[in-house]
Coordinates of C-alpha atoms in Angstrom, one line a residue:
M242 CA 159.0 136.1 74.9
Q243 CA 157.8 135.9 71.2
E244 CA 161.1 134.6 70.6
D245 CA 160.9 131.6 73.3
F246 CA 157.5 130.9 71.9
S247 CA 159.3 130.5 68.2
R248 CA 161.5 128.5 69.3
W249 CA 159.2 126.6 71.2
Q250 CA 156.7 126.2 68.9
K251 CA 159.4 124.7 66.0
S252 CA 160.5 122.7 68.6
Y253 CA 157.0 121.0 69.4
Q254 CA 156.2 120.3 65.3
E255 CA 159.5 118.7 65.1
Q256 CA 158.2 115.6 67.7
K257 CA 155.7 113.6 66.9
E258 CA 152.2 114.6 67.9
R259 CA 149.5 111.4 68.2
Q260 CA 146.9 111.3 66.4
G261 CA 143.7 113.3 66.9
P262 CA 142.2 115.2 66.3
F263 CA 142.7 117.4 69.6
M264 CA 139.4 119.4 70.4
T265 CA 136.8 119.6 73.1
V266 CA 133.7 117.7 73.6
S267 CA 131.8 120.4 71.9
S268 CA 134.2 120.1 68.9
A269 CA 136.5 123.3 69.7
P270 CA 139.6 122.9 68.7
I271 CA 142.5 123.3 71.1
A272 CA 146.1 124.8 70.8
P273 CA 148.5 122.2 71.8
L274 CA 150.0 125.1 74.4
Y275 CA 148.8 128.6 76.3
A276 CA 150.6 131.6 76.7
P277 CA 150.5 135.3 77.8
D278 CA 149.3 135.7 74.1
N279 CA 146.1 134.0 74.3
T280 CA 145.1 136.6 76.7
P281 CA 146.0 139.9 76.0
E282 CA 143.0 141.8 76.4
I283 CA 141.8 140.3 79.6
D284 CA 142.0 142.9 82.3
F285 CA 142.0 141.8 85.9
E286 CA 139.7 144.4 87.5
K287 CA 137.3 144.5 84.8
D288 CA 137.0 140.8 83.7
I289 CA 137.8 138.4 86.4
N290 CA 138.5 140.6 90.0
Y291 CA 137.9 139.1 93.3
S292 CA 135.0 136.7 94.2
G293 CA 132.1 138.2 95.1
A294 CA 133.0 141.3 93.1
Y295 CA 131.7 142.9 89.5
P296 CA 131.6 140.4 86.9
Y297 CA 131.8 138.0 89.6
T298 CA 133.4 136.0 87.1
R299 CA 135.3 134.1 89.9
G300 CA 132.2 133.2 91.9
V301 CA 129.4 135.2 93.2
R302 CA 130.3 134.9 96.8
T303 CA 133.5 136.6 98.4
N304 CA 133.7 133.2 101.1
M305 CA 132.5 130.9 98.2
Y306 CA 133.1 127.5 99.6
R307 CA 135.3 128.3 102.9
G308 CA 131.7 130.0 104.4
R309 CA 129.4 127.0 103.3
L310 CA 129.5 124.2 100.8
W311 CA 127.0 124.1 98.0
T312 CA 123.4 122.4 98.7
M313 CA 123.9 118.5 98.0
R314 CA 120.4 118.0 95.7
Q315 CA 119.6 115.0 94.5
F316 CA 116.7 114.5 91.8
A317 CA 114.4 112.3 92.8
G318 CA 110.7 110.8 92.3
F319 CA 109.2 107.5 91.8
A320 CA 106.1 105.8 91.7
T321 CA 103.9 107.5 94.2
A322 CA 103.9 109.8 96.3
V323 CA 104.7 107.4 99.8
E324 CA 107.4 105.9 97.8
S325 CA 109.2 109.1 97.0
N326 CA 108.6 110.3 100.6
Q327 CA 110.4 107.5 101.8
R328 CA 113.2 107.9 99.4
Y329 CA 113.6 111.4 100.1
K330 CA 113.8 110.3 104.3
F331 CA 116.7 108.0 103.2
L332 CA 118.6 110.8 101.0
L333 CA 118.4 113.6 103.6
S334 CA 119.1 110.3 106.3
Q335 CA 122.4 110.4 104.3
G336 CA 123.6 113.4 104.3
Q337 CA 121.7 114.8 101.1
T338 CA 121.1 118.9 102.0
G339 CA 118.2 119.6 99.4
L340 CA 115.4 117.7 98.0
S341 CA 114.6 117.8 94.3
V342 CA 111.2 116.4 92.7
A343 CA 111.0 114.5 90.0
F344 CA 107.7 114.0 88.3
D345 CA 106.2 111.7 86.1
M346 CA 105.2 112.6 82.6
P347 CA 101.1 112.4 83.7
T348 CA 102.2 115.4 85.7
I349 CA 104.8 117.0 84.0
M350 CA 102.1 117.1 81.1
G351 CA 99.4 118.0 82.9
Y352 CA 97.1 115.1 83.3
D353 CA 95.7 113.4 86.3
S354 CA 96.9 109.2 86.7
D355 CA 93.3 108.4 85.3
H356 CA 93.2 110.5 82.0
P357 CA 93.5 107.8 78.9
R358 CA 97.3 109.8 77.6
A359 CA 98.2 109.0 81.3
Y360 CA 97.8 105.0 80.5
G361 CA 101.8 103.3 80.8
E362 CA 103.1 106.5 82.4
V363 CA 102.2 106.8 86.2
G364 CA 105.2 107.0 88.1
R365 CA 107.5 105.8 85.7
V366 CA 109.9 108.5 85.1
G367 CA 108.9 110.4 88.1
V368 CA 106.4 110.9 91.6
A369 CA 102.7 110.7 90.2
V370 CA 101.1 114.1 91.7
D371 CA 97.8 114.3 90.9
S372 CA 96.5 116.5 93.8
L373 CA 97.2 118.1 96.8
Q374 CA 96.6 115.3 98.4
D375 CA 99.5 113.7 96.7
M376 CA 101.5 116.9 97.5
E377 CA 100.5 116.1 101.5
T378 CA 101.6 112.4 101.4
L379 CA 105.0 113.7 99.2
F380 CA 106.3 116.0 102.1
K381 CA 104.1 113.9 105.1
D382 CA 106.8 114.4 108.4
I383 CA 109.5 116.9 106.0
P384 CA 108.9 120.2 108.1
L385 CA 109.2 122.4 105.1
D386 CA 110.7 125.5 107.2
Q387 CA 113.6 123.0 106.8
V388 CA 114.9 121.9 104.1
S389 CA 115.1 123.5 100.5
T390 CA 113.1 121.9 97.6
S391 CA 113.5 121.9 94.1
M392 CA 111.0 121.2 91.9
T393 CA 111.3 120.3 88.3
T394 CA 108.3 121.3 86.0
N395 CA 107.5 123.9 83.7
A396 CA 103.9 123.9 81.9
P397 CA 101.9 123.3 84.9
A398 CA 104.6 124.8 87.1
A399 CA 102.4 127.5 89.0
I400 CA 100.2 124.9 89.6
L401 CA 102.7 122.4 91.6
W402 CA 104.0 125.3 93.3
S403 CA 100.8 126.5 94.4
M404 CA 100.5 122.7 96.0
Y405 CA 103.7 122.4 97.5
L406 CA 102.6 126.4 99.2
V407 CA 99.8 125.5 100.6
T408 CA 101.2 121.6 101.7
A409 CA 103.9 124.2 103.9
E410 CA 100.8 126.0 105.2
K411 CA 99.3 123.0 106.1
Q412 CA 102.1 122.2 107.9
G413 CA 102.3 125.8 109.6
V414 CA 104.6 127.0 107.8
P415 CA 104.2 130.8 106.4
A416 CA 105.5 131.0 103.1
H417 CA 108.0 134.1 103.8
K418 CA 110.0 131.5 105.3
L419 CA 110.3 128.2 102.5
T420 CA 113.4 128.3 100.5
G421 CA 113.4 126.2 97.1
T422 CA 113.5 126.8 93.5
I423 CA 110.2 126.2 90.8
Q424 CA 111.7 125.7 87.6
N425 CA 109.2 127.4 85.3
D426 CA 111.1 127.4 82.5
I427 CA 108.6 127.1 79.6
L428 CA 111.3 128.8 76.7
K429 CA 113.7 125.7 77.2
E430 CA 110.4 123.4 76.4
Y431 CA 109.9 125.3 73.0
I432 CA 113.6 124.6 72.6
A433 CA 114.3 121.3 73.5
Q434 CA 112.2 119.4 76.1
K435 CA 109.1 119.3 74.4
S436 CA 106.8 119.3 77.2
W437 CA 104.5 122.3 76.7
I438 CA 100.7 122.6 77.4
F439 CA 100.1 126.1 76.4
P440 CA 101.2 129.1 73.5
P441 CA 104.2 131.0 74.8
E442 CA 102.3 134.4 75.2
P443 CA 100.3 133.0 78.1
S444 CA 102.6 130.6 79.6
L445 CA 105.1 133.7 80.2
R446 CA 102.0 135.2 81.7
L447 CA 102.0 132.6 84.4
I448 CA 105.8 132.8 84.7
T449 CA 105.5 136.8 85.1
D450 CA 102.7 136.2 87.8
S451 CA 104.9 134.1 89.8
F452 CA 107.5 136.7 89.7
A453 CA 105.1 139.3 91.6
F454 CA 103.5 136.9 94.0
A455 CA 106.5 135.2 95.1
R456 CA 107.7 139.4 95.6
D457 CA 105.0 140.1 97.5
H458 CA 104.7 136.6 100.0
V459 CA 107.4 134.0 99.4
P460 CA 110.4 136.4 98.6
K461 CA 113.2 133.7 99.2
W462 CA 112.3 131.6 96.8
N463 CA 113.3 131.1 93.3
T464 CA 110.9 131.5 91.0
I465 CA 112.5 130.3 87.9
S466 CA 115.4 128.2 86.9
I467 CA 116.6 129.0 83.5
S468 CA 117.7 125.7 82.5
G469 CA 120.0 124.7 79.8
Y470 CA 120.9 121.4 80.9
H471 CA 118.0 120.4 78.7
I472 CA 119.2 122.2 75.9
R473 CA 122.4 120.4 76.2
E474 CA 121.1 117.0 76.5
A475 CA 119.4 117.6 73.4
G476 CA 122.4 117.9 71.7
A477 CA 123.6 120.9 72.5
T478 CA 127.6 122.2 72.6
A479 CA 128.9 123.9 76.0
L480 CA 128.4 127.1 73.9
Q481 CA 124.9 126.3 72.7
E482 CA 123.9 125.9 76.4
L483 CA 125.1 128.9 77.8
A484 CA 124.7 131.4 74.2
F485 CA 120.6 129.8 74.4
T486 CA 120.1 129.8 78.3
L487 CA 121.1 133.2 78.5
A488 CA 119.0 134.7 75.7
D489 CA 116.2 132.7 77.5
G490 CA 116.8 134.4 81.0
F491 CA 117.0 138.1 79.2
A492 CA 113.4 137.4 77.6
Y493 CA 112.3 136.3 80.7
V494 CA 114.1 139.5 82.0
E495 CA 112.0 141.9 79.5
A496 CA 108.5 139.9 80.1
G497 CA 108.8 140.9 84.1
I498 CA 109.8 144.4 83.1
K499 CA 106.8 144.1 80.4
A500 CA 104.4 142.9 82.9
G501 CA 105.3 146.5 85.2
L502 CA 107.6 144.8 87.2
D503 CA 111.2 146.3 88.6
V504 CA 113.6 144.7 87.6
D505 CA 115.6 144.5 90.6
D506 CA 112.2 143.2 92.7
F507 CA 112.2 140.1 90.3
A508 CA 115.6 140.0 89.2
P509 CA 117.4 138.7 92.8
R510 CA 115.2 135.6 92.9
L511 CA 115.9 134.4 89.0
S512 CA 118.3 131.2 89.0
F513 CA 119.7 128.9 86.3
F514 CA 120.8 125.4 85.9
F515 CA 123.5 124.1 83.9
N516 CA 124.9 120.7 82.4
S517 CA 128.2 119.3 83.6
H518 CA 129.4 117.5 80.4
T519 CA 132.7 115.4 80.8
D520 CA 135.3 118.1 79.3
F521 CA 136.6 119.0 81.9
F522 CA 138.2 122.6 81.6
E523 CA 135.2 123.7 79.0
E524 CA 132.2 123.2 81.7
I525 CA 134.9 125.3 84.2
A526 CA 135.0 128.4 81.3
K527 CA 131.4 128.3 80.7
Y528 CA 130.2 128.5 84.0
R529 CA 133.0 131.7 84.6
A530 CA 132.0 133.7 81.3
A531 CA 128.0 132.9 82.6
R532 CA 128.3 134.8 85.4
R533 CA 130.2 137.3 83.6
I534 CA 128.4 138.1 80.6
W535 CA 124.5 137.6 83.0
A536 CA 126.2 140.8 85.2
R537 CA 127.4 143.0 82.9
H538 CA 124.1 142.7 80.4
M539 CA 122.2 143.3 84.0
K540 CA 123.8 145.9 84.3
E541 CA 124.4 148.1 81.3
N542 CA 121.1 146.9 79.0
Y543 CA 118.4 146.5 82.1
G544 CA 119.4 149.0 84.8
A545 CA 119.5 146.7 87.2
K546 CA 121.0 148.4 90.2
K547 CA 120.3 145.8 93.5
E548 CA 123.6 143.4 93.3
E549 CA 121.6 140.7 93.8
S550 CA 120.1 141.2 90.6
L551 CA 123.5 141.1 89.1
L552 CA 124.3 137.8 90.4
L553 CA 124.0 134.4 88.6
R554 CA 123.0 131.2 90.6
F555 CA 122.6 128.1 89.7
H556 CA 122.5 124.7 90.0
T557 CA 124.4 122.0 88.1
Q558 CA 123.4 118.4 87.2
T559 CA 125.9 115.9 86.0
A560 CA 125.4 115.0 82.3
G561 CA 122.9 112.8 81.9
C562 CA 123.4 111.5 78.2
S563 CA 127.0 111.3 78.8
L564 CA 126.4 108.2 80.5
T565 CA 126.6 104.4 79.1
A566 CA 124.4 101.7 79.2
Q567 CA 127.6 99.5 78.6
Q568 CA 129.4 99.0 81.2
P569 CA 127.3 101.0 83.7
E570 CA 129.7 101.1 86.3
N571 CA 132.1 103.4 84.6
N572 CA 129.4 106.1 84.9
I573 CA 130.4 106.3 88.4
I574 CA 134.0 107.7 87.3
R575 CA 132.6 110.1 84.4
T576 CA 130.3 111.8 86.9
A577 CA 133.1 112.4 89.6
Y578 CA 134.9 114.3 87.0
Q579 CA 131.7 116.0 85.9
A580 CA 130.6 117.0 89.1
M581 CA 134.5 118.2 89.9
S582 CA 134.2 120.5 87.0
A583 CA 130.9 121.3 88.4
V584 CA 132.4 123.0 92.1
L585 CA 135.7 124.1 90.6
G586 CA 133.2 126.6 88.9
G587 CA 131.4 127.5 91.2
T588 CA 128.2 126.1 91.7
Q589 CA 125.5 126.8 94.1
S590 CA 123.9 123.0 94.3
L591 CA 124.7 120.2 93.0
H592 CA 123.0 116.6 91.6
T593 CA 125.5 114.3 90.6
N594 CA 123.6 111.1 88.3
S595 CA 123.7 107.5 89.5
M596 CA 125.7 105.3 87.2
D597 CA 122.3 103.2 86.4
E598 CA 120.4 106.1 85.2
V599 CA 120.8 105.6 81.7
L600 CA 119.1 102.2 82.4
A601 CA 116.0 102.7 84.6
L602 CA 115.0 104.9 87.5
P603 CA 118.0 104.8 90.4
S604 CA 118.5 102.3 93.1
E605 CA 118.8 103.3 96.3
K606 CA 122.2 102.2 96.2
A607 CA 123.6 103.3 92.9
V608 CA 121.8 107.1 94.3
Q609 CA 124.0 106.6 97.6
I610 CA 127.0 106.5 95.8
A611 CA 126.4 109.3 93.7
L612 CA 125.5 111.2 96.9
R613 CA 128.9 110.3 98.7
T614 CA 130.5 111.2 95.4
Q615 CA 130.3 114.9 96.2
Q616 CA 130.4 114.1 99.9
I617 CA 134.2 112.7 99.0
L618 CA 134.3 115.5 96.8
A619 CA 133.5 118.3 99.6
Y620 CA 135.3 116.7 102.3
E621 CA 138.5 115.0 100.9
T622 CA 139.5 115.7 97.8
G623 CA 140.8 119.8 99.1
I624 CA 139.1 121.5 96.1
V625 CA 136.7 123.7 98.4
N626 CA 139.9 125.3 100.2
T627 CA 140.6 127.7 97.4
I628 CA 138.7 129.9 95.5
D629 CA 138.5 129.8 91.5
P630 CA 141.7 128.3 91.6
L631 CA 142.1 128.0 87.9
A632 CA 142.1 132.1 87.4
G633 CA 145.0 133.1 85.8
S634 CA 145.4 129.8 84.2
Y635 CA 145.9 131.3 80.4
F636 CA 143.8 127.8 79.3
V637 CA 141.3 128.4 81.2
E638 CA 141.2 132.9 80.9
A639 CA 141.3 131.7 77.0
L640 CA 138.8 129.1 76.6
T641 CA 136.4 131.3 79.2
R642 CA 136.9 134.6 76.7
Q643 CA 136.1 132.7 73.6
M644 CA 132.8 131.2 75.4
E645 CA 132.2 134.8 76.1
E646 CA 132.5 136.2 72.5
G647 CA 130.7 133.1 70.9
A648 CA 127.9 134.0 73.0
E649 CA 127.7 137.4 72.3
E650 CA 127.5 136.8 68.4
Y651 CA 124.6 134.1 69.0
F652 CA 122.7 136.6 71.0
R653 CA 123.3 139.2 67.5
K654 CA 121.4 136.3 65.3
I655 CA 119.0 135.8 67.9
E656 CA 118.3 139.3 67.7
E657 CA 118.7 139.3 63.9
R658 CA 115.8 136.8 63.8
G659 CA 113.0 139.4 66.3
G660 CA 114.7 137.6 69.7
V661 CA 113.7 134.5 71.4
L662 CA 110.2 133.7 70.9
A663 CA 110.5 134.8 67.0
A664 CA 113.8 132.7 66.9
I665 CA 111.6 129.4 68.2
H666 CA 108.8 129.8 65.8
Q667 CA 111.7 129.8 63.4
N668 CA 113.4 126.8 64.7
F669 CA 116.6 128.4 64.8
F670 CA 117.5 127.1 68.1
Q671 CA 116.1 123.7 67.3
Q672 CA 118.2 123.1 63.8
E673 CA 121.3 124.9 65.6
I674 CA 120.8 121.8 68.2
A675 CA 120.1 119.2 65.5
D676 CA 123.4 120.1 63.6
A677 CA 125.7 120.1 66.8
A678 CA 123.6 116.3 67.8
Y679 CA 124.4 114.7 64.7
R680 CA 128.1 116.1 64.3
Y681 CA 128.7 114.3 67.7
Q682 CA 127.4 111.8 66.8
K683 CA 129.2 111.0 63.5
E684 CA 132.1 112.1 65.1
I685 CA 131.7 108.6 67.7
E686 CA 130.9 106.6 64.2
G687 CA 133.9 108.0 62.7
K688 CA 135.9 107.1 65.7
D689 CA 137.1 110.7 66.0
R690 CA 135.6 110.7 69.3
I691 CA 136.4 107.8 72.4
I692 CA 133.6 106.8 74.6
V693 CA 135.2 103.9 77.1
G694 CA 133.2 100.9 76.7
V695 CA 130.5 102.1 73.5
N696 CA 133.4 102.0 70.7
G697 CA 136.6 101.6 72.5
F698 CA 137.6 99.4 75.3
Q699 CA 134.6 97.3 75.1
T700 CA 133.9 93.9 76.8
E701 CA 131.7 90.9 76.4
E702 CA 130.9 91.3 80.3
A703 CA 127.4 90.7 81.1
L704 CA 125.4 93.6 83.1
E705 CA 125.5 92.7 86.9
I706 CA 123.5 95.7 88.7
D707 CA 120.7 95.4 90.1
L708 CA 117.9 97.7 88.6
L709 CA 114.5 99.4 90.0
K710 CA 111.4 97.9 88.5
I711 CA 108.2 99.9 88.8
D712 CA 105.0 97.9 89.7
P713 CA 101.9 98.0 87.3
E714 CA 99.9 97.5 90.6
I715 CA 100.9 100.9 91.3
E716 CA 99.5 102.8 88.3
R717 CA 96.1 101.2 89.0
N718 CA 96.3 101.8 92.6
Q719 CA 96.9 105.7 91.9
A720 CA 94.2 106.6 89.2
Q721 CA 91.7 104.9 92.0
R722 CA 93.3 107.0 94.6
V723 CA 92.4 110.3 92.3
K724 CA 88.5 108.9 91.4
E725 CA 88.6 108.0 95.3
L726 CA 89.1 112.3 95.6
R727 CA 86.8 113.6 92.9
A728 CA 83.9 111.3 94.6
T729 CA 84.5 112.4 98.3
R730 CA 86.0 116.5 97.8
D731 CA 83.0 119.1 98.4
N732 CA 82.6 119.4 94.3
L733 CA 80.3 122.5 94.4
H734 CA 83.4 124.4 95.8
V735 CA 85.9 123.2 93.6
Q736 CA 83.6 124.0 91.0
N737 CA 83.2 127.7 92.3
T738 CA 87.2 128.0 92.6
L739 CA 87.6 126.9 88.8
A740 CA 85.2 129.3 87.8
A741 CA 86.7 132.0 89.8
L742 CA 90.1 131.0 88.0
K743 CA 88.5 131.0 84.4
A744 CA 87.6 134.9 85.0
T745 CA 90.9 135.6 85.9
A746 CA 92.1 134.0 83.1
L747 CA 89.8 136.0 80.9
S748 CA 91.2 139.5 82.9
S749 CA 94.6 140.5 83.2
D750 CA 94.8 139.9 87.1
N751 CA 97.3 137.8 88.5
L752 CA 96.4 133.6 88.3
I753 CA 98.2 132.9 91.0
P754 CA 95.8 133.2 93.9
K755 CA 92.7 131.5 92.4
I756 CA 95.1 128.6 91.5
I757 CA 96.0 128.2 95.4
D758 CA 92.0 128.6 95.8
A759 CA 91.2 125.7 93.6
V760 CA 93.8 123.9 95.0
R761 CA 92.8 124.4 98.8
A762 CA 89.5 122.7 97.5
Y763 CA 91.2 119.5 96.1
A764 CA 90.7 120.1 92.2
T765 CA 93.1 118.1 90.7
E766 CA 96.1 119.6 88.3
G767 CA 94.4 118.0 85.5
E768 CA 91.1 120.0 86.4
I769 CA 93.1 122.9 86.5
V770 CA 94.9 122.8 83.6
A771 CA 91.7 122.0 81.8
V772 CA 90.4 126.0 82.5
L773 CA 93.3 127.3 81.7
K774 CA 93.1 125.1 78.4
E775 CA 89.9 126.5 77.5
V776 CA 90.8 130.0 77.7
F777 CA 95.0 130.0 76.7
G778 CA 94.2 127.3 74.4
E779 CA 97.5 124.7 73.3
Y780 CA 100.7 124.7 71.7
R781 CA 101.7 123.4 68.4
E782 CA 105.0 123.0 66.9
Q783 CA 105.3 124.3 63.2
S784 CA 108.2 121.7 62.5
V785 CA 110.1 123.5 59.7
F786 CA 112.6 120.1 59.1

């Protein structure tokens, strides 16, 4: 075989090769051909195995999409709860199978819509939710026992989750029947997205309190979605996304154990959220490596015994950072390829970006096309008929192994710095991502990387798609609504619940029941955050570059 390969190599070198470089979107070099020599150490049973079998490289379910398709979950939210409720109903009527709530920046940062720091941001990049009143409107006439809901919120996640639980309670739906996910991943906020409120230690307490509360009361709920998506969007490579996300996951496992929880009581409800960028095979290898690494670490390092604790279940969103303002219709094609790699990588749910998201929040037409992209994948392409069809490919298996080895090397570097929190304080992650983003941009500017419509194949055509515009009057109306709420509710009851919350924050008791009490009394998000700030303080990043 070696003789044959040498002959092929000699022949290849005699051929003309077009101008490179030949590399992944993460700048990893790619060989012209992969053969058995690239995968000599791979053991089928130990490294690949069958779907639904340890280490789950080929998928977490035995029957994967032949049993059930992925959840089609479009991330949506804009303006007020009324407009977003209408969008959710439209998406469900078009065949979407799960909901995903996008909150606006004031809600993400813990400010009510009438706060001075909310000015100009209310309803702009998501829906404004100030209180239980808004959450009730957001899900009006949507039975919460019949839909799985994901909510993208981190620093104030415990508060918004509590609003959702009380909304379900008012619909007559008990908490144990609810299914969905709260993102609740504060570590990646310090690393990449920068939407924090409290310092890391009390933030981790809120998260482990959520683990414990869900174990006892909301057992079908995913209490965290450990997110590589925003790490990737900040400029990380696929390997960095994989390694930093899993390192965060291990940090949450250690926090849960430190809080006195049994790993098998909360690990089955940990979920993940990955990006799907444009390099087709690199993305598939990333997902396969992620499952394998997670299963091994959970079993060998953390002593997990339940099979569910070993399963890395994940949501995927196509790469917003890959979309271009130039020739935005091209984004439909980019998104379709990215969605296909997510499905071939075994995702459990998927959001496909709309072509206009680089310019504005998506229009109804654009989001419908994005949803149709998933439906065409599911019902027309045939890729769902065979489980992990790329297994055994020399190239894909070699890439998967490279991803695994690269991630382990990053874990060692993080450990040398004292763990994830210490590495955050040292800006290790931030520097690594910044370096990768700089390299990528230089490759585009030097035309080592061609982006169609941006640095190649440009046109002078004018933009001809309709964009969604948010009426400025919406902000004034939302601010007035929260003022009216404060004027009409039982304010003595509100103050009593907030005082009880503060007392609990000063103790080591679980915070979630007291947050729920405050939410039931129609305390606003801003008021609850303000009480917690009094006890926990606020985070200030110490930038070193």
